[in-house]
Coordinates of C-alpha atoms in Angstrom, one line a residue:
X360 CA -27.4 -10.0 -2.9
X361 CA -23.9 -9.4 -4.5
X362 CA -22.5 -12.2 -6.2
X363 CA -18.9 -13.0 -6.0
X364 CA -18.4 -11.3 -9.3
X365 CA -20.4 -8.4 -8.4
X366 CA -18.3 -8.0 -5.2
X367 CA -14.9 -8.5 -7.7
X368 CA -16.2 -5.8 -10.2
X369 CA -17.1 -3.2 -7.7
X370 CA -13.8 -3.3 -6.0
X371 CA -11.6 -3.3 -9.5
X372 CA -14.0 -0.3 -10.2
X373 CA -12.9 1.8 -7.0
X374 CA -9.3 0.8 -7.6
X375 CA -9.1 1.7 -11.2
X376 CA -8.4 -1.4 -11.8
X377 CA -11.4 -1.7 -14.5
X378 CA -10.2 1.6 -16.5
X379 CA -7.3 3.3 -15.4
X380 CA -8.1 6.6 -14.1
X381 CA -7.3 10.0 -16.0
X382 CA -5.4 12.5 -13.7
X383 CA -2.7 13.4 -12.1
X384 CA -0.7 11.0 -9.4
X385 CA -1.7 12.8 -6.1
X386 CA -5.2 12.2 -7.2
X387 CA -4.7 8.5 -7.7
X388 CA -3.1 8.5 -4.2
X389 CA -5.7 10.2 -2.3
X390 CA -8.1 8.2 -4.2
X391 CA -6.8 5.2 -3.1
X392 CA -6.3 6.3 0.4
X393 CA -2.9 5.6 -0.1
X394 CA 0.0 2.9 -1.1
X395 CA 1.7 0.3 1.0
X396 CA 5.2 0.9 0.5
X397 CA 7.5 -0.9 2.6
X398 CA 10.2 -0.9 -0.5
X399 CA 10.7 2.2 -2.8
X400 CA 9.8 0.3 -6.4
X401 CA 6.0 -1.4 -5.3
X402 CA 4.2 2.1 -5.3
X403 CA 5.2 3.2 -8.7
X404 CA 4.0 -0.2 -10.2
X405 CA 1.1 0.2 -8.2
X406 CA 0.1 3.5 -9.7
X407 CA 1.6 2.6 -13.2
X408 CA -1.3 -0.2 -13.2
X409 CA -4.2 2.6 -12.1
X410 CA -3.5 5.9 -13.7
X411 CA -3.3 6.9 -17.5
X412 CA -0.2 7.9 -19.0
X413 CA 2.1 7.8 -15.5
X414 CA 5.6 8.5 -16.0
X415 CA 7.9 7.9 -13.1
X416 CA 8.9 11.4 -13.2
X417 CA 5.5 12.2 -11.6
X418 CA 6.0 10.5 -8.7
X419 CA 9.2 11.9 -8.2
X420 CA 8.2 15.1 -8.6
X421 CA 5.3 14.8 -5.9
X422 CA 7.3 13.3 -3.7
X423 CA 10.2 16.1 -3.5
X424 CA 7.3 18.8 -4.1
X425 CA 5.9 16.8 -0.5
X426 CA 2.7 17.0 -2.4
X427 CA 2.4 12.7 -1.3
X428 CA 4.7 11.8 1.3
X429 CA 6.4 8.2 2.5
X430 CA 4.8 7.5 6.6
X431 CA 4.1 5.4 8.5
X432 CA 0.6 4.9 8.5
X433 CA -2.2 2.2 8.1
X434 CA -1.3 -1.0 10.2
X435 CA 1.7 0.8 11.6
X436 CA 3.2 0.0 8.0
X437 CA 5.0 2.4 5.4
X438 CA 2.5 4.0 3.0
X439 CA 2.9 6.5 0.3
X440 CA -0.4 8.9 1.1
X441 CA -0.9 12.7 0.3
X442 CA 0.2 15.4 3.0
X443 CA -3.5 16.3 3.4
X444 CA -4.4 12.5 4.3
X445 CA -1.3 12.2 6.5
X446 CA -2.8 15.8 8.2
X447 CA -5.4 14.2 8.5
X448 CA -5.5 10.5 9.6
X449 CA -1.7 10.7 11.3
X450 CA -3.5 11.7 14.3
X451 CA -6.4 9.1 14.5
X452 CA -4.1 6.4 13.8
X453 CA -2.3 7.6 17.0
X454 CA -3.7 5.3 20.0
X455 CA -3.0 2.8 17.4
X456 CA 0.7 3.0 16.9
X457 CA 0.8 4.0 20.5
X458 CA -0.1 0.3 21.1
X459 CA 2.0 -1.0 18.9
X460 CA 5.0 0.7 20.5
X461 CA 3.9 -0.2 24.1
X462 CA 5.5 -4.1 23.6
X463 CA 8.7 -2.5 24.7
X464 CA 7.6 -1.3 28.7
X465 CA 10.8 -0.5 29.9
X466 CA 10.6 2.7 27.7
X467 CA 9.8 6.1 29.2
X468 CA 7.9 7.0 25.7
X469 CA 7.2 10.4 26.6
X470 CA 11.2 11.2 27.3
X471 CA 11.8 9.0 24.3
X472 CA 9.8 11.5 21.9
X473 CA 10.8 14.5 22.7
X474 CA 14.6 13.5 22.5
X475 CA 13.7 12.7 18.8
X476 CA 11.9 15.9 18.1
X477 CA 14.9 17.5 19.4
X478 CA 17.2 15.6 17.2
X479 CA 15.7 15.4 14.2
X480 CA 14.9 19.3 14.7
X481 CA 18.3 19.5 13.6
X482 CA 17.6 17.7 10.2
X483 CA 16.6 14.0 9.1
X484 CA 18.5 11.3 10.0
X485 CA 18.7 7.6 9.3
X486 CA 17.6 5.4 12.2
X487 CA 21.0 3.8 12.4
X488 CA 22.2 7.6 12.6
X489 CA 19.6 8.0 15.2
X490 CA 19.4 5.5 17.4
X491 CA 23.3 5.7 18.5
X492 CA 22.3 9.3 19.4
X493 CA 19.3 8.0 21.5
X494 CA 20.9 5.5 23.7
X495 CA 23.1 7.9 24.4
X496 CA 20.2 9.5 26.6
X497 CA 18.9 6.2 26.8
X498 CA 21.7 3.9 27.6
X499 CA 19.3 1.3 29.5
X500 CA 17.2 0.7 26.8
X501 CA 17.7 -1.8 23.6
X502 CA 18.0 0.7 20.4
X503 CA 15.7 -1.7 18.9
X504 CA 13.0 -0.4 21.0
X505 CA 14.5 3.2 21.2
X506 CA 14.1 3.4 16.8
X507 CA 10.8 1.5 17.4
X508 CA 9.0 3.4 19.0
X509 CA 10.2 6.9 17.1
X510 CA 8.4 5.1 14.3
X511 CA 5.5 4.6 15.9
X512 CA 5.0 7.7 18.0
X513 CA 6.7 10.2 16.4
X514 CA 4.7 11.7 13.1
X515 CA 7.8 11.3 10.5
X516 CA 8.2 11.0 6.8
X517 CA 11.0 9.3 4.9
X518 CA 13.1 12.6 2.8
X519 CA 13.2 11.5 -0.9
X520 CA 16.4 11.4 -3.1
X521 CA 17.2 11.5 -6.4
X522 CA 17.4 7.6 -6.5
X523 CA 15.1 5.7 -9.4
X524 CA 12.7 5.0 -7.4
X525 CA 12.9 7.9 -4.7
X526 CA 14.4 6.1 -2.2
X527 CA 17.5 4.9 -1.3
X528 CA 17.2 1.1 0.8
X529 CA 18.6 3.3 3.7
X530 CA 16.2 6.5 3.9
X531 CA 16.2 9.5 6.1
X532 CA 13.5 10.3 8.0
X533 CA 12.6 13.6 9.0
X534 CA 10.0 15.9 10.6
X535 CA 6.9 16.6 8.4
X536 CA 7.0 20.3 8.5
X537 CA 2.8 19.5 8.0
X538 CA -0.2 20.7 10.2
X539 CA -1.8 17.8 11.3
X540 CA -6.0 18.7 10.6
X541 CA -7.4 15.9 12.2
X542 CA -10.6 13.6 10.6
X543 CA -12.9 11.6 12.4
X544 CA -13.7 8.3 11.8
X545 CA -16.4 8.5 9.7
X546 CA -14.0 10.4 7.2
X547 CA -11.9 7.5 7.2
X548 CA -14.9 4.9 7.0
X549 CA -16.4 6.6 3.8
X550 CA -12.4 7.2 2.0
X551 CA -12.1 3.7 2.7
X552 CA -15.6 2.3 1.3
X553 CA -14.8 4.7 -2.1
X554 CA -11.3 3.0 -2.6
X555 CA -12.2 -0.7 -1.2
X556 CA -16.2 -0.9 -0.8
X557 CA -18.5 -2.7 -0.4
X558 CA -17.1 -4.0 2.8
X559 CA -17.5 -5.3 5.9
X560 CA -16.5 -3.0 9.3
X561 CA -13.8 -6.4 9.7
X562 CA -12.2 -5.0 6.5
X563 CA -12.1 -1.5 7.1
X564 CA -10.3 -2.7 10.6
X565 CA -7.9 -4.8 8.9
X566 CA -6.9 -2.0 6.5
X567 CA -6.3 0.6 8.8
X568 CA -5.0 -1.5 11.8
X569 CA -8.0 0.6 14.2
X570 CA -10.6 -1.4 16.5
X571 CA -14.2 -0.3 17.3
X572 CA -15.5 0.8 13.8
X573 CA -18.1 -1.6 13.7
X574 CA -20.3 0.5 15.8
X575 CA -19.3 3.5 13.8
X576 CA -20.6 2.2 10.6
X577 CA -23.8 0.8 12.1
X578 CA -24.7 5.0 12.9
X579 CA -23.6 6.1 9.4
X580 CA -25.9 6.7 6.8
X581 CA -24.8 3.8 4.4
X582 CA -26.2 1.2 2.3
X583 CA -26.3 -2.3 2.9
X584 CA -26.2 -5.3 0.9
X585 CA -26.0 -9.2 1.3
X586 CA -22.4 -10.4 0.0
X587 CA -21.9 -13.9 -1.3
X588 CA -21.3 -15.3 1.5
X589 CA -24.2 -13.6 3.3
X590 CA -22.2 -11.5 5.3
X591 CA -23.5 -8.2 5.6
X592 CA -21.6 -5.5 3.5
X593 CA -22.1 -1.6 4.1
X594 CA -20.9 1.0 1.2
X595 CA -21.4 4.1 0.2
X596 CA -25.0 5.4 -1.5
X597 CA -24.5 5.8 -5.2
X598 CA -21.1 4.2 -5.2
X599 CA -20.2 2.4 -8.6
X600 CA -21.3 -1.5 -8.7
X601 CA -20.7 -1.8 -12.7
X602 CA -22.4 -5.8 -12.4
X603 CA -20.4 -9.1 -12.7
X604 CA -20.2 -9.2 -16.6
X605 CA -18.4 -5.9 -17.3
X606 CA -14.7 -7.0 -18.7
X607 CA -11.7 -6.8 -16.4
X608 CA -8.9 -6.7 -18.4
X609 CA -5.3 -8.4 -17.3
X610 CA -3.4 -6.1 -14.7
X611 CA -0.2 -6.8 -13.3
X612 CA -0.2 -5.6 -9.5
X613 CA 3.5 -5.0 -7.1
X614 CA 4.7 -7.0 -4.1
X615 CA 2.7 -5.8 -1.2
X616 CA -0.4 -4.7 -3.6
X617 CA -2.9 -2.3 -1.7
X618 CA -5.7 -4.4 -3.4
X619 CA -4.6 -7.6 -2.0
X620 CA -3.8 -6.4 1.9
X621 CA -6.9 -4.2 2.1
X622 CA -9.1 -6.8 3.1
X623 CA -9.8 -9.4 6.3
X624 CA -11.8 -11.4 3.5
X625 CA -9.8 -11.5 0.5
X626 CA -11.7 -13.8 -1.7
X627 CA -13.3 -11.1 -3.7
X628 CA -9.7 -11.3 -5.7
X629 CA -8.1 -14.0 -4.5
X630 CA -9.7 -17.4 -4.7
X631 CA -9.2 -19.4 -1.4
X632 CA -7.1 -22.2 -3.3
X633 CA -4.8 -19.6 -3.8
X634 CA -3.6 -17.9 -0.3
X635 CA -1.2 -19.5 0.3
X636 CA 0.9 -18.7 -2.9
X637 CA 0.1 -15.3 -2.4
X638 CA 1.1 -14.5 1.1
X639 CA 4.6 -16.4 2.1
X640 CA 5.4 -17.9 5.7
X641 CA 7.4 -14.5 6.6
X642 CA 4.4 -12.4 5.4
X643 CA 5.7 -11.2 2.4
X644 CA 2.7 -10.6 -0.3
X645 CA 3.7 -11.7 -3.6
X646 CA 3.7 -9.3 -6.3
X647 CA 0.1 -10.7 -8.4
X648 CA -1.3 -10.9 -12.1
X649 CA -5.5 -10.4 -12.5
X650 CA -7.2 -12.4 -15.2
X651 CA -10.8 -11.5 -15.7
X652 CA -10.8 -9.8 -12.2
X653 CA -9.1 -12.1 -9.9
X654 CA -5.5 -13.4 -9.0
X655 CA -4.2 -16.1 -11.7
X656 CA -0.4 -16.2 -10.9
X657 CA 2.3 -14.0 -9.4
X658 CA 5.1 -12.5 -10.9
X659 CA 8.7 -11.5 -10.0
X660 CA 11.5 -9.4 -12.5
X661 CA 15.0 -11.1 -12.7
X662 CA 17.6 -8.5 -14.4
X663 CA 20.9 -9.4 -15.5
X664 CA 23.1 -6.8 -16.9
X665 CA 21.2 -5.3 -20.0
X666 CA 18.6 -8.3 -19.9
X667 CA 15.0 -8.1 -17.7
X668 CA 13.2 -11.3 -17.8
X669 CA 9.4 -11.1 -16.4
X670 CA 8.7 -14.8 -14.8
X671 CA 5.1 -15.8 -14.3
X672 CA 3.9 -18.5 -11.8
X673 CA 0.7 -19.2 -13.1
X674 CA -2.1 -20.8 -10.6
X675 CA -4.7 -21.4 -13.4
X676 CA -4.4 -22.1 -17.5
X677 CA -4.7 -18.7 -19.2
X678 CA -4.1 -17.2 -22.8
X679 CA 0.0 -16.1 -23.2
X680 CA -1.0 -13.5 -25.4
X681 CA -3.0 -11.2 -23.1
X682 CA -0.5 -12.2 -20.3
X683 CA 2.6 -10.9 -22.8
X684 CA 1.0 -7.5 -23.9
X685 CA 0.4 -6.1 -20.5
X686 CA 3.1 -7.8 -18.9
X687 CA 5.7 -6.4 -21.3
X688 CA 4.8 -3.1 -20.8
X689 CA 4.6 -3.1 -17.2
X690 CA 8.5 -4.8 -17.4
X691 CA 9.8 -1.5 -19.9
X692 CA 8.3 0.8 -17.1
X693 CA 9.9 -1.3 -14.3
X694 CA 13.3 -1.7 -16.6
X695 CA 13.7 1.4 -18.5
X696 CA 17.8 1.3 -18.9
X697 CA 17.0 -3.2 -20.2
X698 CA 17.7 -3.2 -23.8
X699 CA 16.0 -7.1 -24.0
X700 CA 12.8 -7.5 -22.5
X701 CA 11.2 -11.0 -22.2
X702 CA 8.1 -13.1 -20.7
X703 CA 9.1 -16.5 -19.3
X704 CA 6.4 -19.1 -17.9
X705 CA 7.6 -21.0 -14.6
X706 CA 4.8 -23.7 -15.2
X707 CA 1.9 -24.5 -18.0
X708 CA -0.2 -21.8 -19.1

């Protein structure tokens, strides 16, 4: 049987969230399975916190190069993945999104997608350029819909600028110019259990937003162990499970954190007590400090001319010093042009 700590340091493991991994950023990304990026900012913190010596310039660079590309992807929600995963798992996530699209009925899809292949053949577009252009065809329909379902349906991915952070808060999306190469779902069960694992087939369902896996995993050749709930938990043979008493240092993890979303049981990192500060009313997921493994507090950055001031919320007591150290430097890589950096407490630490 794992014990919660067991289950906590096996996870930070996968996620480099134990030692940061030595590489280069698309391998970080496709070791991860991707990065939920619904803003532009979240994914570089995200990989700042899990790969050695990342400069934001390597992003960058990967993104323009289309090396790691900005989709829509797991749960119907914008990840950063690499262009071989989005070949890949695009087109198994497909009946999914299909679903997703299908609450708008009065929609002839089919019509619907290849008027946007023909417009965005001409070159990306934002979906306020778009959708003007689509109920023009479609002048029946709400443009809501029209712009929703493109996302859904149509493989796209969002074209990268020379803003900061890659993206400007209005992107373009565009066609992928990449040949989809379509995995199975055993592919995605075992890239899942390496980045997330042990788990639980409800986990690997909640991640990816796909149904039916459960049966999947029961005909895989995979181990299985009793979590600490007694749940049953399947992973991957010889997959790292470093023990409960290997140090975790302090990490400082972004808004939307792929650690935090990637599971239907979540207590492995965040405590039960502390849900609901994590995940607001409107579904935003707070952006999350880890103190010996699990979440202690969330952060947020407020900037004000030259001036960045990192604020912690804390949930439980904890040492300022280790808090300062790591929080600092994650602040000078989310502020570079700040010429005063500081650490403020919201409450008692």
């Amino acid at each position: 049987m794992l014990t919660l700590r067991d289950l906590n340091r096996a996870t930070l493991a996968r996620q480099h969230l134990l030692e940061r991994h030595k590489g280069d950023v698309t391998d970080i990304v496709q070791r991860l399975a991707g990065l939920q990026a619904q803003e532009p900012r979240p994914p570089y913190l995200g990989v700042w916190s899990r790969l050695e010596g990342f400069e934001r310039d390597h992003l960058h660079a990967a993104l323009h190069a289309r090396t790691v590309v900005r989709a829509t992807m797991w749960r119907a929600t914008l990840h950063l993945v690499t262009a071989t995963d989005f070949a890949a798992f695009r087109p198994l996530l497909t009946p999914m999104l299909a679903a997703a699209a299908r609450r708008f009925d009065e929609i002839d899809f089919d019509a619907v997608v290849a008027a946007a292949d023909r417009l965005l053949a001409a070159g990306p577009m934002t979906f306020n350029e778009l959708r003007p252009r689509l109920q023009e065809e479609f002048p029946d329909a709400y443009d809501r819909a029209l712009g929703y379902a493109v996302r859904m349906l149509t493989p796209l991915v969002m074209v990268p600028t020379e803003d900061r952070w890659s993206y400007p808060r209005e992107s373009a999306f565009g066609l992928p110019g990449i040949e989809p190469d379509p995995a199975g779902p055993e592919t995605l069960i075992e890239r899942y259990l390496a980045a997330f694992g042990p788990a639980t087939p409800a986990d690997v369902q909640t991640w990816s937003g796909l149904g039916g896996l459960k049966r999947v995993m029961s005909g895989m050749n995979l181990d299985r162990l009793a979590g600490p709930d007694g749940k049953e938990l399947f992973d991957l043979p010889g997959a790292p499970r470093p023990g409960g008493d290997v140090p975790a240092p302090v990490r400082f993890l972004p808004d939307f954190d792929t650690l935090v979303l990637g599971y239907a049981d979540r207590t492995r990192v965040v405590p039960d007590a502390y849900k609901g500060l994590v995940t607001t009313k409107n579904l935003r997921v707070r952006a999350v400090y880890l103190v010996d493994g699990f979440v202690a507090g969330t952060w947020q950055i407020k900037r004000s001319g030259k001036k960045a001031r990192l604020l912690l919320s804390p949930f439980t007591p904890t040492p300022l010093e280790p808090l300062e150290e790591a929080g600092l430097r994650m602040l000078a890589f989310a502020e570079p042009e700040a010429g005063t950096l500081s650490l403020e407490v919201t409450g008692g630490v």
